[in-house]
PDB file of C-alpha atoms in Angstrom:
ATOM      1  CA  MET W   1     118.096  17.112  55.972  1.00  0.00           C
ATOM      2  CA  PRO W   2     120.380  19.008  53.551  1.00  0.00           C
ATOM      3  CA  CYS W   3     123.580  17.310  52.440  1.00  0.00           C
ATOM      4  CA  GLY W   4     126.886  18.532  53.765  1.00  0.00           C
ATOM      5  CA  LEU W   5     129.613  19.746  51.428  1.00  0.00           C
ATOM      6  CA  ARG W   6     131.594  16.517  51.682  1.00  0.00           C
ATOM      7  CA  GLU W   7     128.555  14.396  50.829  1.00  0.00           C
ATOM      8  CA  LEU W   8     127.632  16.634  47.921  1.00  0.00           C
ATOM      9  CA  ILE W   9     131.134  16.544  46.440  1.00  0.00           C
ATOM     10  CA  VAL W  10     131.298  12.760  46.680  1.00  0.00           C
ATOM     11  CA  LYS W  11     127.854  12.251  45.154  1.00  0.00           C
ATOM     12  CA  VAL W  12     128.522  14.642  42.249  1.00  0.00           C
ATOM     13  CA  LEU W  13     131.824  12.892  41.567  1.00  0.00           C
ATOM     14  CA  SER W  14     130.112   9.504  41.628  1.00  0.00           C
ATOM     15  CA  ILE W  15     127.729  10.750  38.919  1.00  0.00           C
ATOM     16  CA  LEU W  16     130.372  12.413  36.722  1.00  0.00           C
ATOM     17  CA  GLU W  17     133.065   9.772  37.337  1.00  0.00           C
ATOM     18  CA  THR W  18     135.846  12.049  36.012  1.00  0.00           C
ATOM     19  CA  VAL W  19     135.926  15.857  35.902  1.00  0.00           C
ATOM     20  CA  SER W  20     138.431  18.674  36.111  1.00  0.00           C
ATOM     21  CA  LEU W  21     138.984  20.003  39.604  1.00  0.00           C
ATOM     22  CA  ARG W  22     138.139  23.529  38.470  1.00  0.00           C
ATOM     23  CA  GLU W  23     134.870  22.439  36.920  1.00  0.00           C
ATOM     24  CA  LEU W  24     133.956  20.417  39.995  1.00  0.00           C
ATOM     25  CA  ALA W  25     134.485  23.491  42.145  1.00  0.00           C
ATOM     26  CA  ASP W  26     132.274  25.543  39.822  1.00  0.00           C
ATOM     27  CA  ILE W  27     129.517  22.905  39.880  1.00  0.00           C
ATOM     28  CA  ILE W  28     129.527  22.638  43.658  1.00  0.00           C
ATOM     29  CA  GLY W  29     129.972  26.359  44.239  1.00  0.00           C
ATOM     30  CA  ALA W  30     132.998  25.871  46.472  1.00  0.00           C
ATOM     31  CA  SER W  31     136.683  26.642  46.286  1.00  0.00           C
ATOM     32  CA  ILE W  32     139.287  24.143  45.164  1.00  0.00           C
ATOM     33  CA  ASN W  33     140.842  24.362  48.633  1.00  0.00           C
ATOM     34  CA  ASP W  34     137.518  23.455  50.226  1.00  0.00           C
ATOM     35  CA  ILE W  35     137.178  20.438  47.985  1.00  0.00           C
ATOM     36  CA  MET W  36     140.678  19.225  48.783  1.00  0.00           C
ATOM     37  CA  ASN W  37     140.151  19.798  52.510  1.00  0.00           C
ATOM     38  CA  TYR W  38     136.917  17.805  52.548  1.00  0.00           C
ATOM     39  CA  VAL W  39     137.666  14.853  50.260  1.00  0.00           C
ATOM     40  CA  SER W  40     141.412  14.624  49.615  1.00  0.00           C
ATOM     41  CA  GLU W  41     141.514  11.065  50.994  1.00  0.00           C
ATOM     42  CA  LEU W  42     138.627   9.991  48.740  1.00  0.00           C
ATOM     43  CA  ILE W  43     139.918  11.136  45.353  1.00  0.00           C
ATOM     44  CA  THR W  44     142.629  10.393  42.824  1.00  0.00           C
ATOM     45  CA  MET W  45     144.187  13.176  40.769  1.00  0.00           C
ATOM     46  CA  GLU W  46     145.243  12.563  37.166  1.00  0.00           C
ATOM     47  CA  GLY W  47     146.675  15.781  35.785  1.00  0.00           C
ATOM     48  CA  ASN W  48     143.914  18.364  36.153  1.00  0.00           C
ATOM     49  CA  THR W  49     141.150  15.786  36.517  1.00  0.00           C
ATOM     50  CA  VAL W  50     139.808  14.133  39.624  1.00  0.00           C
ATOM     51  CA  LYS W  51     137.844  10.971  40.320  1.00  0.00           C
ATOM     52  CA  LEU W  52     136.827   8.950  43.347  1.00  0.00           C
ATOM     53  CA  ASN W  53     139.214   6.285  44.578  1.00  0.00           C
ATOM     54  CA  GLU W  54     138.033   2.969  46.010  1.00  0.00           C
ATOM     55  CA  ALA W  55     137.289   4.519  49.403  1.00  0.00           C
ATOM     56  CA  GLY W  56     135.376   7.343  47.736  1.00  0.00           C
ATOM     57  CA  LEU W  57     133.283   4.984  45.626  1.00  0.00           C
ATOM     58  CA  LYS W  58     132.429   2.987  48.746  1.00  0.00           C
ATOM     59  CA  GLU W  59     131.418   6.117  50.636  1.00  0.00           C
ATOM     60  CA  ALA W  60     129.299   7.333  47.711  1.00  0.00           C
ATOM     61  CA  LEU W  61     127.101   4.243  48.034  1.00  0.00           C
ATOM     62  CA  SER W  62     126.075   5.278  51.538  1.00  0.00           C
ATOM     63  CA  ILE W  63     125.223   8.894  50.653  1.00  0.00           C
ATOM     64  CA  ASP W  64     121.658   9.904  49.822  1.00  0.00           C
ATOM     65  CA  CYS W  65     122.213  13.240  48.093  1.00  0.00           C
ATOM     66  CA  GLU W  66     120.881  12.520  44.619  1.00  0.00           C
ATOM     67  CA  VAL W  67     118.405  15.399  44.509  1.00  0.00           C
ATOM     68  CA  GLU W  68     120.981  17.995  45.560  1.00  0.00           C
ATOM     69  CA  ALA W  69     123.671  16.550  43.285  1.00  0.00           C
ATOM     70  CA  TYR W  70     121.507  16.424  40.173  1.00  0.00           C
ATOM     71  CA  GLY W  71     120.182  19.876  41.010  1.00  0.00           C
ATOM     72  CA  LYS W  72     123.726  21.277  41.080  1.00  0.00           C
ATOM     73  CA  LEU W  73     124.542  19.622  37.765  1.00  0.00           C
ATOM     74  CA  TYR W  74     121.346  20.846  36.141  1.00  0.00           C
ATOM     75  CA  GLU W  75     121.858  24.446  37.278  1.00  0.00           C
ATOM     76  CA  TYR W  76     125.503  24.436  36.223  1.00  0.00           C
ATOM     77  CA  TYR W  77     124.927  23.177  32.696  1.00  0.00           C
ATOM     78  CA  ARG W  78     121.787  25.192  31.991  1.00  0.00           C
ATOM     79  CA  ALA W  79     123.805  28.370  32.645  1.00  0.00           C
ATOM     80  CA  ARG W  80     126.395  27.453  29.997  1.00  0.00           C
ATOM     81  CA  PRO W  81     126.223  28.560  26.332  1.00  0.00           C
ATOM     82  CA  ARG W  82     124.120  26.311  24.152  1.00  0.00           C
ATOM     83  CA  SER W  83     126.018  23.408  22.616  1.00  0.00           C
ATOM     84  CA  LEU W  84     125.429  19.726  21.997  1.00  0.00           C
ATOM     85  CA  GLU W  85     127.392  18.864  25.131  1.00  0.00           C
ATOM     86  CA  ARG W  86     125.331  21.297  27.197  1.00  0.00           C
ATOM     87  CA  ASP W  87     122.028  19.966  25.833  1.00  0.00           C
ATOM     88  CA  VAL W  88     122.990  16.355  26.489  1.00  0.00           C
ATOM     89  CA  ALA W  89     123.969  17.261  30.063  1.00  0.00           C
ATOM     90  CA  ILE W  90     120.618  18.959  30.662  1.00  0.00           C
ATOM     91  CA  ALA W  91     118.762  16.033  29.109  1.00  0.00           C
ATOM     92  CA  GLU W  92     120.618  13.647  31.419  1.00  0.00           C
ATOM     93  CA  TYR W  93     121.033  15.492  34.712  1.00  0.00           C
ATOM     94  CA  GLY W  94     117.974  17.714  34.360  1.00  0.00           C
ATOM     95  CA  TYR W  95     115.812  14.691  33.607  1.00  0.00           C
ATOM     96  CA  LYS W  96     117.025  12.892  36.745  1.00  0.00           C
ATOM     97  CA  TYR W  97     116.534  16.044  38.811  1.00  0.00           C
ATOM     98  CA  ALA W  98     112.981  16.491  37.509  1.00  0.00           C
ATOM     99  CA  GLU W  99     112.275  12.804  38.108  1.00  0.00           C
ATOM    100  CA  TYR W 100     113.362  13.014  41.749  1.00  0.00           C
ATOM    101  CA  LEU W 101     111.116  16.077  42.185  1.00  0.00           C
ATOM    102  CA  ASN W 102     108.155  14.317  40.478  1.00  0.00           C
ATOM    103  CA  PHE W 103     108.428  16.411  37.311  1.00  0.00           C
ATOM    104  CA  PRO W 104     107.650  19.983  38.394  1.00  0.00           C
ATOM    105  CA  GLY W 105     106.439  22.305  35.648  1.00  0.00           C
ATOM    106  CA  GLY W 106     109.316  24.730  35.064  1.00  0.00           C
ATOM    107  CA  ILE W 107     112.177  22.244  35.111  1.00  0.00           C
ATOM    108  CA  SER W 108     110.230  19.650  33.143  1.00  0.00           C
ATOM    109  CA  LYS W 109     109.340  22.149  30.421  1.00  0.00           C
ATOM    110  CA  GLU W 110     112.973  23.118  29.880  1.00  0.00           C
ATOM    111  CA  VAL W 111     114.199  19.529  29.888  1.00  0.00           C
ATOM    112  CA  LEU W 112     111.389  18.548  27.512  1.00  0.00           C
ATOM    113  CA  GLU W 113     112.398  21.282  25.055  1.00  0.00           C
ATOM    114  CA  VAL W 114     116.029  20.157  25.177  1.00  0.00           C
ATOM    115  CA  CYS W 115     115.106  16.488  24.683  1.00  0.00           C
ATOM    116  CA  LEU W 116     112.978  17.410  21.675  1.00  0.00           C
ATOM    117  CA  ARG W 117     115.838  19.452  20.234  1.00  0.00           C
ATOM    118  CA  LEU W 118     118.230  16.522  20.632  1.00  0.00           C
ATOM    119  CA  ALA W 119     115.721  14.058  19.175  1.00  0.00           C
ATOM    120  CA  ARG W 120     115.156  16.325  16.181  1.00  0.00           C
ATOM    121  CA  PHE W 121     118.895  16.719  15.699  1.00  0.00           C
ATOM    122  CA  GLY W 122     119.316  12.948  15.879  1.00  0.00           C
ATOM    123  CA  PHE W 123     116.568  12.467  13.313  1.00  0.00           C
ATOM    124  CA  GLU W 124     117.894  15.085  10.909  1.00  0.00           C
ATOM    125  CA  SER W 125     121.509  13.903  11.271  1.00  0.00           C
ATOM    126  CA  ASN W 126     120.589  10.207  11.192  1.00  0.00           C
ATOM    127  CA  VAL W 127     122.098   9.633  14.631  1.00  0.00           C
ATOM    128  CA  VAL W 128     119.829   6.811  15.707  1.00  0.00           C
ATOM    129  CA  GLU W 129     120.775   6.765  19.386  1.00  0.00           C
ATOM    130  CA  LEU W 130     120.077  10.485  19.844  1.00  0.00           C
ATOM    131  CA  ALA W 131     116.712  10.261  18.081  1.00  0.00           C
ATOM    132  CA  ARG W 132     115.678   7.151  19.997  1.00  0.00           C
ATOM    133  CA  LYS W 133     116.895   8.013  23.488  1.00  0.00           C
ATOM    134  CA  TYR W 134     115.795  11.613  23.662  1.00  0.00           C
ATOM    135  CA  GLY W 135     112.662  11.105  21.590  1.00  0.00           C
ATOM    136  CA  VAL W 136     111.528   8.542  24.153  1.00  0.00           C
ATOM    137  CA  ARG W 137     112.565  10.811  27.000  1.00  0.00           C
ATOM    138  CA  ALA W 138     110.520  13.661  25.520  1.00  0.00           C
ATOM    139  CA  PHE W 139     107.589  11.263  25.211  1.00  0.00           C
ATOM    140  CA  ILE W 140     107.846  10.290  28.886  1.00  0.00           C
ATOM    141  CA  ILE W 141     108.129  13.866  30.140  1.00  0.00           C
ATOM    142  CA  GLY W 142     105.396  15.118  27.821  1.00  0.00           C
ATOM    143  CA  PHE W 143     102.943  12.561  29.147  1.00  0.00           C
ATOM    144  CA  ARG W 144     103.894  13.269  32.747  1.00  0.00           C
ATOM    145  CA  VAL W 145     103.271  17.011  32.426  1.00  0.00           C
ATOM    146  CA  GLY W 146     100.296  16.837  30.047  1.00  0.00           C
ATOM    147  CA  ASP W 147     102.071  18.167  26.944  1.00  0.00           C
ATOM    148  CA  TYR W 148     100.781  15.437  24.658  1.00  0.00           C
ATOM    149  CA  CYS W 149     101.741  17.161  21.407  1.00  0.00           C
ATOM    150  CA  SER W 150     105.388  17.304  22.450  1.00  0.00           C
ATOM    151  CA  ALA W 151     105.193  13.725  23.702  1.00  0.00           C
ATOM    152  CA  ILE W 152     103.905  12.529  20.332  1.00  0.00           C
ATOM    153  CA  ASP W 153     106.504  14.549  18.428  1.00  0.00           C
ATOM    154  CA  GLY W 154     109.289  13.052  20.548  1.00  0.00           C
ATOM    155  CA  LEU W 155     108.160   9.493  19.933  1.00  0.00           C
ATOM    156  CA  SER W 156     107.755  10.262  16.236  1.00  0.00           C
ATOM    157  CA  TYR W 157     111.431  11.282  15.977  1.00  0.00           C
ATOM    158  CA  ALA W 158     112.408   8.044  17.705  1.00  0.00           C
ATOM    159  CA  VAL W 159     110.198   5.833  15.522  1.00  0.00           C
ATOM    160  CA  ARG W 160     111.509   7.348  12.304  1.00  0.00           C
ATOM    161  CA  ARG W 161     115.086   6.334  13.124  1.00  0.00           C
ATOM    162  CA  ALA W 162     114.936   3.397  15.535  1.00  0.00           C
ATOM    163  CA  ASP W 163     113.459  -0.088  15.271  1.00  0.00           C
ATOM    164  CA  PRO W 164     109.800   0.308  16.331  1.00  0.00           C
ATOM    165  CA  LEU W 165     109.785  -3.176  17.842  1.00  0.00           C
ATOM    166  CA  GLY W 166     112.079  -1.926  20.594  1.00  0.00           C
ATOM    167  CA  LEU W 167     109.754   1.015  21.221  1.00  0.00           C
ATOM    168  CA  MET W 168     106.582  -1.026  21.673  1.00  0.00           C
ATOM    169  CA  PRO W 169     105.933  -0.091  25.346  1.00  0.00           C
ATOM    170  CA  PHE W 170     105.815   3.573  24.331  1.00  0.00           C
ATOM    171  CA  ILE W 171     103.940   2.911  21.087  1.00  0.00           C
ATOM    172  CA  ASN W 172     101.296   0.957  23.027  1.00  0.00           C
ATOM    173  CA  GLN W 173     100.974   3.844  25.473  1.00  0.00           C
ATOM    174  CA  ALA W 174     100.504   6.286  22.605  1.00  0.00           C
ATOM    175  CA  ILE W 175      97.935   4.064  20.911  1.00  0.00           C
ATOM    176  CA  SER W 176      95.913   3.598  24.100  1.00  0.00           C
ATOM    177  CA  VAL W 177      95.757   7.278  25.085  1.00  0.00           C
ATOM    178  CA  ASN W 178      92.328   8.874  25.319  1.00  0.00           C
ATOM    179  CA  LYS W 179      91.893  10.608  21.970  1.00  0.00           C
ATOM    180  CA  GLU W 180      90.228  13.529  23.742  1.00  0.00           C
ATOM    181  CA  LEU W 181      93.627  14.336  25.260  1.00  0.00           C
ATOM    182  CA  ILE W 182      95.278  14.723  21.856  1.00  0.00           C
ATOM    183  CA  LYS W 183      92.515  16.482  19.961  1.00  0.00           C
ATOM    184  CA  ASN W 184      94.690  19.602  19.610  1.00  0.00           C
ATOM    185  CA  CYS W 185      97.478  17.650  17.920  1.00  0.00           C
ATOM    186  CA  ILE W 186      95.616  15.050  15.928  1.00  0.00           C
ATOM    187  CA  ILE W 187      97.782  15.729  12.862  1.00  0.00           C
ATOM    188  CA  ASN W 188     100.905  14.959  14.911  1.00  0.00           C
ATOM    189  CA  TYR W 189      99.231  11.810  16.209  1.00  0.00           C
ATOM    190  CA  THR W 190      98.208  10.661  12.741  1.00  0.00           C
ATOM    191  CA  GLY W 191     101.766  11.257  11.530  1.00  0.00           C
ATOM    192  CA  LEU W 192     103.105   9.142  14.390  1.00  0.00           C
ATOM    193  CA  MET W 193     100.833   6.243  13.450  1.00  0.00           C
ATOM    194  CA  LEU W 194     101.988   6.475   9.819  1.00  0.00           C
ATOM    195  CA  HIS W 195     105.647   6.511  10.886  1.00  0.00           C
ATOM    196  CA  ILE W 196     105.066   3.451  13.066  1.00  0.00           C
ATOM    197  CA  GLY W 197     103.542   1.613  10.116  1.00  0.00           C
ATOM    198  CA  ASP W 198     106.367   2.686   7.828  1.00  0.00           C
ATOM    199  CA  GLY W 199     108.901   1.492  10.380  1.00  0.00           C
ATOM    200  CA  PHE W 200     107.407  -1.981  10.573  1.00  0.00           C
ATOM    201  CA  VAL W 201     107.036  -2.250   6.793  1.00  0.00           C
ATOM    202  CA  SER W 202     110.567  -1.025   6.032  1.00  0.00           C
ATOM    203  CA  ARG W 203     112.050  -3.639   8.366  1.00  0.00           C
ATOM    204  CA  GLY W 204     110.003  -6.452   6.873  1.00  0.00           C
ATOM    205  CA  TYR W 205     108.003  -7.279   9.995  1.00  0.00           C
ATOM    206  CA  LEU W 206     104.612  -7.085   8.314  1.00  0.00           C
ATOM    207  CA  ARG W 207     105.755  -9.042   5.227  1.00  0.00           C
ATOM    208  CA  SER W 208     107.099 -11.837   7.385  1.00  0.00           C
ATOM    209  CA  ARG W 209     103.788 -12.092   9.249  1.00  0.00           C
ATOM    210  CA  VAL W 210     101.823 -12.257   5.972  1.00  0.00           C
ATOM    211  CA  THR W 211     104.011 -14.991   4.494  1.00  0.00           C
TER     212      THR W 211
END
């Protein structure tokens, strides 16, 4: 059963936490007057921004509108001009939306491309958290949709900046994959294995085991 406008507003606000009233209206596709009429008793205004009050947060817990809410957020941000903020929003909200829909092709492909772009940016700019988080996310999506080359590239960005010990669940998955599935990107795969080895050596893990 589709969510009503009140439920959708509350769920989107619970995800965003704080947002301008104008932007909230644009995300939902409603007027500011409609928003105020539906949820005025559930929100707190601080200047031009709005957030849920205690009653709103309580109501949000009882609302099952995640798919619709993440879908609204994904569609809103993907229509905005490309920027780091826009890409991060797509990587966050688009990923959740695709996850709820069991990773359909079109949405997953776009989110995968954005995650790879963020992971590459994190690698090139030495922003470890970007490289790790979105490299892993690209790895997960790539495996789910059968794009193994992109999956391997994503994990490679993560491994080259983050501690490989914390990435072991994903490294083990990459190591155990049927090599027939990655025959078209064996160079990428070989590079990933080399980066994993370099990561362990550079952090002294292998030396400590030898001694």
